[in-house]
Structure formats: structure tokens, C-alpha cells
CSV table of C-alpha atoms in Angstrom, one decimal:
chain,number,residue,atom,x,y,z
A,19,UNK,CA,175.8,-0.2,110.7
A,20,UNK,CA,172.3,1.5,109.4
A,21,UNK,CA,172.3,3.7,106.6
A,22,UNK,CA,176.0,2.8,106.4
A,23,UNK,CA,178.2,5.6,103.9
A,24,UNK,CA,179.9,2.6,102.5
A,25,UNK,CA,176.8,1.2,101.0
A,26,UNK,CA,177.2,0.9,97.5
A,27,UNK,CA,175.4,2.4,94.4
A,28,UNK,CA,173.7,-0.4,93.7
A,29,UNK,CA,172.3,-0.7,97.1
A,30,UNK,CA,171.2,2.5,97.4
A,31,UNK,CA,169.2,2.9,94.0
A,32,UNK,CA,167.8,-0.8,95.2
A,33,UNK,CA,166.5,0.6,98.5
A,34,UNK,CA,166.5,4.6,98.6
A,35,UNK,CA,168.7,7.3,98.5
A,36,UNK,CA,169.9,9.3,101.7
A,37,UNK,CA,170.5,12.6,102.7
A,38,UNK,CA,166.8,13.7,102.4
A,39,UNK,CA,163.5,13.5,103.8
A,40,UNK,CA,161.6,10.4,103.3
A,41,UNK,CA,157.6,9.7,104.2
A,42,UNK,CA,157.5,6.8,107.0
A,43,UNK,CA,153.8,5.9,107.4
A,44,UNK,CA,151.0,7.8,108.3
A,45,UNK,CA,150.5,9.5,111.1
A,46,UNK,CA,148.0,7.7,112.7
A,47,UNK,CA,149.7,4.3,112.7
A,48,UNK,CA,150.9,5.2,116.0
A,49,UNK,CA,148.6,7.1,118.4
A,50,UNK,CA,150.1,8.7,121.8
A,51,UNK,CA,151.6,6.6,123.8
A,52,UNK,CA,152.2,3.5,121.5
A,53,UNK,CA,155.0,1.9,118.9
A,54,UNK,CA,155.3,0.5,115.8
A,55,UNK,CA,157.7,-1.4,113.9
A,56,UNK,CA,158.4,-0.4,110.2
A,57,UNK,CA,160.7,-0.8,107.9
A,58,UNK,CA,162.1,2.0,105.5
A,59,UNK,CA,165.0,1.9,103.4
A,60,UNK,CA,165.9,-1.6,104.0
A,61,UNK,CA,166.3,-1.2,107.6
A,62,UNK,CA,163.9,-1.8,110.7
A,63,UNK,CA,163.3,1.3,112.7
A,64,UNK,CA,160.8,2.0,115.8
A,65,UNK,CA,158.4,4.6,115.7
A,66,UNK,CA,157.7,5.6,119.4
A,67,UNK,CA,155.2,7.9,120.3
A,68,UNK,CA,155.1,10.1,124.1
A,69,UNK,CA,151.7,10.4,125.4
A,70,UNK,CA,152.2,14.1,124.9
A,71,UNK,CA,152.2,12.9,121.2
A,72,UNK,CA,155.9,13.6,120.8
A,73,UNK,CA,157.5,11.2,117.9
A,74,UNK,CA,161.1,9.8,118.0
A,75,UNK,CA,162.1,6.7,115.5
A,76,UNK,CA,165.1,4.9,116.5
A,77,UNK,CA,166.9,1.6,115.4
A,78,UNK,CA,164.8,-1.9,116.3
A,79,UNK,CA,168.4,-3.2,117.6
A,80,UNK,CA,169.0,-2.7,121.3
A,81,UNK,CA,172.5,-2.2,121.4
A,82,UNK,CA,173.0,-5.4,124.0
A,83,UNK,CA,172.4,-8.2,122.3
A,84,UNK,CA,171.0,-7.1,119.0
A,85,UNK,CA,167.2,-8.0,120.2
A,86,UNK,CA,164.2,-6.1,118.6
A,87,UNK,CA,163.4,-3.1,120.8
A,88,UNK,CA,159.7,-3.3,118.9
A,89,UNK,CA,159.4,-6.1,121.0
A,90,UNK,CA,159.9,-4.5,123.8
A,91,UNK,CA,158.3,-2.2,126.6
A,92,UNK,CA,157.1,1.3,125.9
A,93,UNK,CA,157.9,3.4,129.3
A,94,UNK,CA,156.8,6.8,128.8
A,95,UNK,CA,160.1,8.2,127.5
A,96,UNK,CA,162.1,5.2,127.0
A,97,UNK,CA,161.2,1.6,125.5
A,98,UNK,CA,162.7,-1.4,127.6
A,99,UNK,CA,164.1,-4.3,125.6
A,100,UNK,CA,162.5,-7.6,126.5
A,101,UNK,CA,165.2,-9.5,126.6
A,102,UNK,CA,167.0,-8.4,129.0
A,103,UNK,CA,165.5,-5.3,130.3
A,104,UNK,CA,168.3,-2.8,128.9
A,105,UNK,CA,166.3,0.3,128.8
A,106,UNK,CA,166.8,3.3,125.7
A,107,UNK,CA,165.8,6.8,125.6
A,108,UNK,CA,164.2,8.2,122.2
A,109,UNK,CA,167.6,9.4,121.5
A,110,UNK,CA,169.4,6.4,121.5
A,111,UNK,CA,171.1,6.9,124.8
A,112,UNK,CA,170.7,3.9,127.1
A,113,UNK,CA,169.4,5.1,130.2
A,114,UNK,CA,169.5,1.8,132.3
A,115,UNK,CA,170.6,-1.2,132.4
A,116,UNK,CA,168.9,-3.1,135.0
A,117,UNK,CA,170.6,-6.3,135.8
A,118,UNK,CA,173.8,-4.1,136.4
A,119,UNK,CA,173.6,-0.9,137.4
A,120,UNK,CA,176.2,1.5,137.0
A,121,UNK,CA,177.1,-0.9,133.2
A,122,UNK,CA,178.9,1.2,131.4
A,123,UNK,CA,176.4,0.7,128.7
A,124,UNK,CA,174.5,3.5,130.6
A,125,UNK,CA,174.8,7.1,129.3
A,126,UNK,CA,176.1,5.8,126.1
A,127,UNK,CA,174.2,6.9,122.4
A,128,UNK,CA,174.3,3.4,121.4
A,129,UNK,CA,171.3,3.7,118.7
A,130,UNK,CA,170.6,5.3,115.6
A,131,UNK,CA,167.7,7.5,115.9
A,132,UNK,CA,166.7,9.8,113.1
A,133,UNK,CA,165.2,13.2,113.2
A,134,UNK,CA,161.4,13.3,112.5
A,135,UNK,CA,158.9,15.2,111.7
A,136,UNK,CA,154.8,15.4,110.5
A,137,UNK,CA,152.9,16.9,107.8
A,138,UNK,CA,149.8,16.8,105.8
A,139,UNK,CA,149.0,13.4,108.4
A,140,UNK,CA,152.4,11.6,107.3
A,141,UNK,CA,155.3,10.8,109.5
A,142,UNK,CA,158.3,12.0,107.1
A,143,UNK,CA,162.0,10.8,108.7
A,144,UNK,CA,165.5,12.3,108.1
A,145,UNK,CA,167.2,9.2,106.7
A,146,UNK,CA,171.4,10.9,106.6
A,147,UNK,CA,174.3,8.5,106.5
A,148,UNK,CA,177.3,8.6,108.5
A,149,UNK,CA,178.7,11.7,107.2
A,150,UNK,CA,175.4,13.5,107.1
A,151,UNK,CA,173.5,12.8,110.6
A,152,UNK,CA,172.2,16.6,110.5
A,153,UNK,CA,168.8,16.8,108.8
A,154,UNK,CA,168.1,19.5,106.1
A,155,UNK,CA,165.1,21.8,106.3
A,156,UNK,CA,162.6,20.2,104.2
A,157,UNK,CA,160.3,22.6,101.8
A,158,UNK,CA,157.0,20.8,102.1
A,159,UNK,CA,154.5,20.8,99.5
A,160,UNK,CA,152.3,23.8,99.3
A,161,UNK,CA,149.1,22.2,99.4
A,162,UNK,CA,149.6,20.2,102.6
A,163,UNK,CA,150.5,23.8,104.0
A,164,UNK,CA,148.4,26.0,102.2
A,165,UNK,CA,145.2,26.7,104.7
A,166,UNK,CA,143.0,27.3,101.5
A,167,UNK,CA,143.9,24.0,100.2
A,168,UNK,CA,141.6,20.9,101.6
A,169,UNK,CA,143.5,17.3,101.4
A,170,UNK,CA,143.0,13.5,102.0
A,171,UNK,CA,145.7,11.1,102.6
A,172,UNK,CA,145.6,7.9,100.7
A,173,UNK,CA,148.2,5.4,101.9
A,174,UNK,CA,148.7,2.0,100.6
A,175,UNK,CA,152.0,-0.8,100.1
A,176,UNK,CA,152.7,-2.1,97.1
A,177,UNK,CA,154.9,-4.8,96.3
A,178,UNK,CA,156.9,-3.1,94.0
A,179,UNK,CA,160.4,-1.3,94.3
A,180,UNK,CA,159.8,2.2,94.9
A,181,UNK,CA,161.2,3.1,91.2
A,182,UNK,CA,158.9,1.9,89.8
A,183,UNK,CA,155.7,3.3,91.5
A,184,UNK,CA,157.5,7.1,90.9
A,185,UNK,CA,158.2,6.1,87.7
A,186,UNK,CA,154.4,5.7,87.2
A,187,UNK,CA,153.2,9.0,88.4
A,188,UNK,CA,156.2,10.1,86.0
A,189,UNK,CA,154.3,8.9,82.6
A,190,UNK,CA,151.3,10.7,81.9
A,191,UNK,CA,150.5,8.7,79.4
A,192,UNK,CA,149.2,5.7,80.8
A,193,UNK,CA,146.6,7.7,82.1
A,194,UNK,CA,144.7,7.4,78.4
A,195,UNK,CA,144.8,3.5,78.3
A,196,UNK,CA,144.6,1.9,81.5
A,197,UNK,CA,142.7,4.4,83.9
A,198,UNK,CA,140.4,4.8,80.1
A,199,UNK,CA,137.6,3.9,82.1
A,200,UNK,CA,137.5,6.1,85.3
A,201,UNK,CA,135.5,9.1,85.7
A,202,UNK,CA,138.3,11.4,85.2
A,203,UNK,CA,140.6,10.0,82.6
A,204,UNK,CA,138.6,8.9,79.5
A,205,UNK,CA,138.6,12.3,77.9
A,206,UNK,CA,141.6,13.5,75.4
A,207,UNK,CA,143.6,12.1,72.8
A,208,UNK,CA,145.4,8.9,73.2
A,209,UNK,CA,148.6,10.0,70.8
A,210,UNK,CA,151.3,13.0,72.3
A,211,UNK,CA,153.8,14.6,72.1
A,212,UNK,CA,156.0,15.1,75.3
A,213,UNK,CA,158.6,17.7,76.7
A,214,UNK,CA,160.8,18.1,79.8
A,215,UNK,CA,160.5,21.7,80.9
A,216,UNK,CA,163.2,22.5,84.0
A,217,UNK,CA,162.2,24.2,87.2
A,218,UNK,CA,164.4,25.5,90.1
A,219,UNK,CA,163.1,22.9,91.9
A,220,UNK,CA,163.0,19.5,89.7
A,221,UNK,CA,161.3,19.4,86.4
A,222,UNK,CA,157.6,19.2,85.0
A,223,UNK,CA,157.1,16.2,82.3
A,224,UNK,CA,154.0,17.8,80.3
A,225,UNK,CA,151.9,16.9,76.8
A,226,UNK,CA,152.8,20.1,74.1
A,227,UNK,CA,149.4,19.3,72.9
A,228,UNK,CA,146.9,19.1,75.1
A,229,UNK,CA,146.2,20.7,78.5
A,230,UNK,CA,143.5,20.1,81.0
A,231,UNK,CA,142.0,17.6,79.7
A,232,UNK,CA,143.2,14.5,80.8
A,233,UNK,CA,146.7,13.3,83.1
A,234,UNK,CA,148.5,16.0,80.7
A,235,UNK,CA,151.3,16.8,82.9
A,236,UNK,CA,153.3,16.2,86.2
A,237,UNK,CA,156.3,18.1,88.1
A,238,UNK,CA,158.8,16.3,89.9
A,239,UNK,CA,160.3,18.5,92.8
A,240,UNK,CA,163.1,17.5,94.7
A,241,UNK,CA,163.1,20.3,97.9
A,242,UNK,CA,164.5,18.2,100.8
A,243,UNK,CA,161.6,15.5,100.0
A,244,UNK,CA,160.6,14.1,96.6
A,245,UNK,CA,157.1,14.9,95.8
A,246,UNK,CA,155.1,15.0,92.6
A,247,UNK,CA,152.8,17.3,91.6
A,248,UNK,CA,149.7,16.7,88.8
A,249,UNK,CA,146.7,18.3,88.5
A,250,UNK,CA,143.3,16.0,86.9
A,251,UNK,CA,140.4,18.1,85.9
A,252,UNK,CA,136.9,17.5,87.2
A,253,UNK,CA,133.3,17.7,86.0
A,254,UNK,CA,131.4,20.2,87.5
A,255,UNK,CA,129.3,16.8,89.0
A,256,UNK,CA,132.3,16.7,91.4
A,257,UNK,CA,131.6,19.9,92.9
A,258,UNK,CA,133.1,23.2,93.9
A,259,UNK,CA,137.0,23.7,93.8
A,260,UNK,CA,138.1,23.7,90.4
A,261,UNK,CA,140.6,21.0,89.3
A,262,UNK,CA,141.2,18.5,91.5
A,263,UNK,CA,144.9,17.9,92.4
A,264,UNK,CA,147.4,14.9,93.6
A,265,UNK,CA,150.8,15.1,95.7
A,266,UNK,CA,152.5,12.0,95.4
A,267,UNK,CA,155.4,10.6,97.8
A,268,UNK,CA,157.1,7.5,97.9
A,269,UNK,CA,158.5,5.0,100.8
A,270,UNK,CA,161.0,2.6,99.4
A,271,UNK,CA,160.4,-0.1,102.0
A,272,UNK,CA,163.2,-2.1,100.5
A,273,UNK,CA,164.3,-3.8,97.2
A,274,UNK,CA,160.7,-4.9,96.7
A,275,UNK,CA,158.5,-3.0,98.4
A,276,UNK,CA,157.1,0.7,98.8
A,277,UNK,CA,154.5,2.6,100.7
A,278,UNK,CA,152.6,5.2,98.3
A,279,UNK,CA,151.6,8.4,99.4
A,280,UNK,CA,148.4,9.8,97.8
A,281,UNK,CA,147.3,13.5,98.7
A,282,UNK,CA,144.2,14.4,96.8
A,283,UNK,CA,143.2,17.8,97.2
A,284,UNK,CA,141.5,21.3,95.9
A,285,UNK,CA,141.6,24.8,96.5
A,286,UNK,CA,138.3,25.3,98.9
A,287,UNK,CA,137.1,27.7,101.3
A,288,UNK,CA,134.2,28.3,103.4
A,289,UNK,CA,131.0,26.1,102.5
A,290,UNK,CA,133.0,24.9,99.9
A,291,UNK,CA,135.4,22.8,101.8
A,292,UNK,CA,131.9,21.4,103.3
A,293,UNK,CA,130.7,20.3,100.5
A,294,UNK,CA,133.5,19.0,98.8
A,295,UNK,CA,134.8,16.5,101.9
A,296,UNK,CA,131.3,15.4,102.0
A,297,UNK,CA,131.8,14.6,98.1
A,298,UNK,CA,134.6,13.1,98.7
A,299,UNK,CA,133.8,10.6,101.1
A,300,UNK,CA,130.0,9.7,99.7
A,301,UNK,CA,131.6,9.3,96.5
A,302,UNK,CA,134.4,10.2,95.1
A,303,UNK,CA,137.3,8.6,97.1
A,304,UNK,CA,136.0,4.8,96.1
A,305,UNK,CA,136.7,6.2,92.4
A,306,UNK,CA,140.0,7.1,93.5
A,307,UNK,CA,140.8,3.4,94.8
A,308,UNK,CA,139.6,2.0,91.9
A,309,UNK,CA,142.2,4.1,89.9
A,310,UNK,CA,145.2,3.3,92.4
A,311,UNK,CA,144.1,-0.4,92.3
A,312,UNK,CA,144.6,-0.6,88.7
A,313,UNK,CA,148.4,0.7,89.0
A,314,UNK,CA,148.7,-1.9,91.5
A,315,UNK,CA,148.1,-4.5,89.4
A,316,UNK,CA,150.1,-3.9,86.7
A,317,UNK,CA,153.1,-2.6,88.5
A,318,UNK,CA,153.0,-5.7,90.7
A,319,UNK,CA,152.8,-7.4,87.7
A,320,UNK,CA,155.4,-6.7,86.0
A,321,UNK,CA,159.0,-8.2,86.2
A,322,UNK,CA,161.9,-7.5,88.4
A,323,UNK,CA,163.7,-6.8,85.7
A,324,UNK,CA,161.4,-4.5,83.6
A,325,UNK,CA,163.8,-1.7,83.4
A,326,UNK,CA,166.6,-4.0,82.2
A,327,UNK,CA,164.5,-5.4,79.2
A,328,UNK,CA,162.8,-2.3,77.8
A,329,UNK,CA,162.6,-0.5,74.4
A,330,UNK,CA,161.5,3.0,75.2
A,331,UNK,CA,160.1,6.0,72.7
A,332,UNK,CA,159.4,9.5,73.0
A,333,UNK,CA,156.9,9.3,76.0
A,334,UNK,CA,159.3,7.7,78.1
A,335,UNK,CA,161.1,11.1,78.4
A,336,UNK,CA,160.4,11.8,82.2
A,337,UNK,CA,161.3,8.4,83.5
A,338,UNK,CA,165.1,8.3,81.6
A,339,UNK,CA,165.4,11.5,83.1
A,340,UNK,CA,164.5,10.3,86.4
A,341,UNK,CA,166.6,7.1,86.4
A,342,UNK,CA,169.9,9.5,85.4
A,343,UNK,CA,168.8,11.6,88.5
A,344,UNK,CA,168.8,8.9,90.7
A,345,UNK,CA,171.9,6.8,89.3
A,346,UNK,CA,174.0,9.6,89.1
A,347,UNK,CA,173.3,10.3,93.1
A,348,UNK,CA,173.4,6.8,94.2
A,349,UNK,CA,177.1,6.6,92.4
A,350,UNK,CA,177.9,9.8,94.5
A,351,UNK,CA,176.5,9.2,97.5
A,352,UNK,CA,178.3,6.0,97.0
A,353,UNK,CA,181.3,7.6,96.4
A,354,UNK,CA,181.1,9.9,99.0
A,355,UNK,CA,180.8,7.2,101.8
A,356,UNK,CA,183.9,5.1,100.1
A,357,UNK,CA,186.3,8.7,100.4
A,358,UNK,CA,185.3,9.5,104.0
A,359,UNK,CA,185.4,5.5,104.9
């Protein structure tokens, strides 16, 4: 059963927790009229896209013989399995079974299809167990609803569990030594000291001494959808808009795998915006690559079981906190499902 509510903790941590938003891919992956396979918390799903532009994500399992509905036939409002024809709304309900009419298959909600919905150019999907089907209303991030705010989407896949690619953007830190040589990071001191200061929506992770200088702090919120919030200041080479800022989401994929969500953006109106995008692209954005590629590299590099083998200090603060946030839901959601099972 998908997004079962007997999975176990260990599962869950391993491949995402439910009962919140999560960001899919892209918007763009699939145009009007098209589908795409993905897969998102250790489970294949469809995206599947009305000409109208309308998104629904169900299940790749047609509910016959188990066959891959990506494989199959987009029909307007309905995808047709290949197989053997068995056709499924975008709410799960088969709507025809064509080598027996009348089946009683037909009128039957036979697929998991979760809620969806788009922002900032990012398909973000409802991913609720058994016991919680009904989505939550999501706060988004400000800046991708903010009209003063100007953003650009980076998306890329790494092959790392999705821990570990939030606990990056959760250790300022390692912004002194290995992005030393970009054009934003190079300034400040390369010894802090940390603190956790709590908000009413997560917690920020920030130096005591220093501030806007370098990757000084970051805010994890947790309003429906885990984002992360961090703000890099820029030269005045880089143009109008003051300092330059990054929302950061996660995909976990599965046990080994995430999508990462990259909004850079800053505060710009009027010619401003203008000038900045134009910055951006000429410029500024295969900088930005450069600094993603390098956490790439050593995140991928690293061990399966870094986390097991560590000996953590003081600047490690913001990802112990973060683990006990995310164990300590996994065991409940975990527990949760077991009760109601």
C-alpha cells in the first residue's frame, strides 16, 4: 500500500516523512498535456498534466494488473494503461475498462492520487498516509509570494539521502572552507561560535560573532513544507537588490537519492528587477553552479554511513537538532500508523 501508516521509523527517516508538503520536480517537467514518471518518497507516482494545464499525480500502478500507468496513454482527462487498456481518471477512479464493459472495476477509486499544487515554478505534492489523506494548508515561503521579490529556480538530483543535503544548508560553516573560493564566500573569519535561536516557525542556526559577512546564518521553517532560509551578501559588482538570498527545499527521492531545490532571489523592483535578471543570467548564475557543484561532490562522496561514524563539536549544533526533529517524528508517525493499524 503507498505511503503505508505501518511503515516503520526507520523507513520513514530513510525515505521522508509524511503528513506535509513535499517539492516533486519542477514545474516545467511536464508541459500541458503530457506525463512524467517520478519517484518521491520511495514510491513511483505520475504526474499528469490537462491541456488546460491542470496537474493531478497519482500512483504508477494501474490497479488491474499492477502495470505502470507512465507507460501508458495520456487521454485528455484520463491516462489508459497499456496493457490492457483499463482506463483511470486523475482521481484514481477507473473510468473504463475496455475489454469488459460494465467490470466492476469501473467507478471504483482504485489509485492513490495525492493533492497538488505549484509555486515559485515547483510542483509541491501532499504526501499523507492512511490516516491523514487530507492535505494541510501549506504557508509558502515569502519570497516565492512576495511580488517585490525576483527568484530563479535551480533544480538538480543528487545522489545523496535527502538528510544529508538539508543537513548541509544546516551548517554554515562550511561555507568558509569549501565554497573559500567563490565570489561570495571568501570573506570572514574561519573560527565561530554558534547558537540555536527558536522561532514560531522552526529555528534559525546563526554565528554570535559575525553577521553579514559570509554564510553567517540560516532558518529552518517547518510551515506545512520544510524550507530553509539564508541570506549571502553581495558586492555592489552584482548589482541592485541588496543581499542576495536562497530558499532551499528538499525531495527525498528515496534511501539514496534527492532532488534539491535552489531559489535564489532579491528584493527588486522596477529597472531594478531588469537589471538584476540580466545579471543573473550573463553572469552570475554559472557562479552559483559552481558553488552547488562543489556540495555535490562532497556529499556524494561521503559514506552511507557518515552519520553513524561521526565526532561532532560545537558547530554541529543545527544538524543534532535537526536529526532529534526528524527521529522523534518518524518514531511518531511510526507509532501512529502501528495504533490505527
Amino acid at each position: 500500500m503507498t505511503l503505508s501508516s505501518t511503515a516503520t521509523a526507520g523507513r520513514i527517516y530513510a525515505t521522508g516523512l509524511r503528513n506535509q508538503w513535499h517539492p516533486v520536480v519542477p514545474s516545467r517537467f511536464v508541459a500541458p498535456g503530457a506525463m512524467r514518471k517520478v519517484t518521491a518518497l520511495g514510491e513511483q507516482w505520475l504526474l499528469f498534466r490537462r491541456s488546460d494545464g491542470t496537474l493531478a499525480m497519482l500512483a504508477d500502478r494501474c490497479p488491474h494488473r499492477g502495470a505502470p500507468l507512465s507507460l501508458g496513454k495520456h487521454l485528455g482527462d484520463r491516462v489508459a494503461c497499456w496493457y490492457h487498456g483499463v482506463e483511470v481518471g486523475t482521481d484514481g477512479t477507473v473510468t473504463s475498462v475496455p475489454g469488459l464493459p460494465g467490470c466492476n472495476l469501473e467507478g471504483k477509486k482504485l489509485v492513490t492520487s495525492l493533492p497538488v499544487r505549484e509555486a515559485g515554478g515547483a510542483i509541491l505534492a501532499w504526501f499523507g498516509d492512511e490516516e491523514h489523506p487530507e492535505p494541510a494548508e501549506p504557508t509558502l515561503p515569502e519570497p516565492l509570494t512576495d511580488p517585490a521579490v525576483d527568484a530563479f529556480l535551480c533544480y538538480a538530483e543528487w545522489d545523496v539521502p535527502w538528510r544529508y543535503a538539508v543537513e548541509n544548508l544546516l551548517d554554515p560553516m562550511h561555507g568558509a572552507f569549501l565554497h573559500h573560493e567563490s565570489h561570495t564566500m571568501f570573506a570572514g573569519d574561519t573560527t565561530a561560535k554558534f547558537r540555536i535561536r527558536e522561532t514560531d516557525r522552526g529555528y534559525f542556526f546563526e554565528k554570535t560573532d559575525q553577521r553579514g559577512v559570509n554564510f553567517d546564518w540560516v532558518e529552518l521553517c517547518r510551515t506545512g513544507v520544510d524550507w530553509v532560509d539564508l541570506s549571502i551578501p553581495y558586492p555592489p559588482s552584482a548589482g541592485p537588490g541588496g543581499p542576495f538570498g536562497i530558499v532551499g527545499m528538499v525531495c527525498p527521492v528515496d534511501e539514496r537519492r534527492s532532488g534539491v531545490f535552489f531559489w535564489r532571489y532579491r528584493r527588486v523592483e522596477d529597472w531594478q528587477r531588469a537589471s538584476w535578471r540580466f545579471l543573473y543570467k550573463t553572469l552570475i548564475e554559472k557562479r552559483h553552479w559552481e558553488v552547488l557543484e562543489q556540495d555535490r561532490v562532497m556529499l556524494e562522496a561521503m559514506p552511507a554511513d557518515a552519520d553513524q561514524r561521526e565526532n561532532l563539536y560545537q558547530h554541529d549544533l543545527g544538524v543534532v537538532r535537526l536529526r532529534r526533529l526528524y527521529r522523534a517524528e518518524a518514531e511518531a508517525q511510526s507509532s501512529a500508523g502501528a495504533a490505527g493499524g
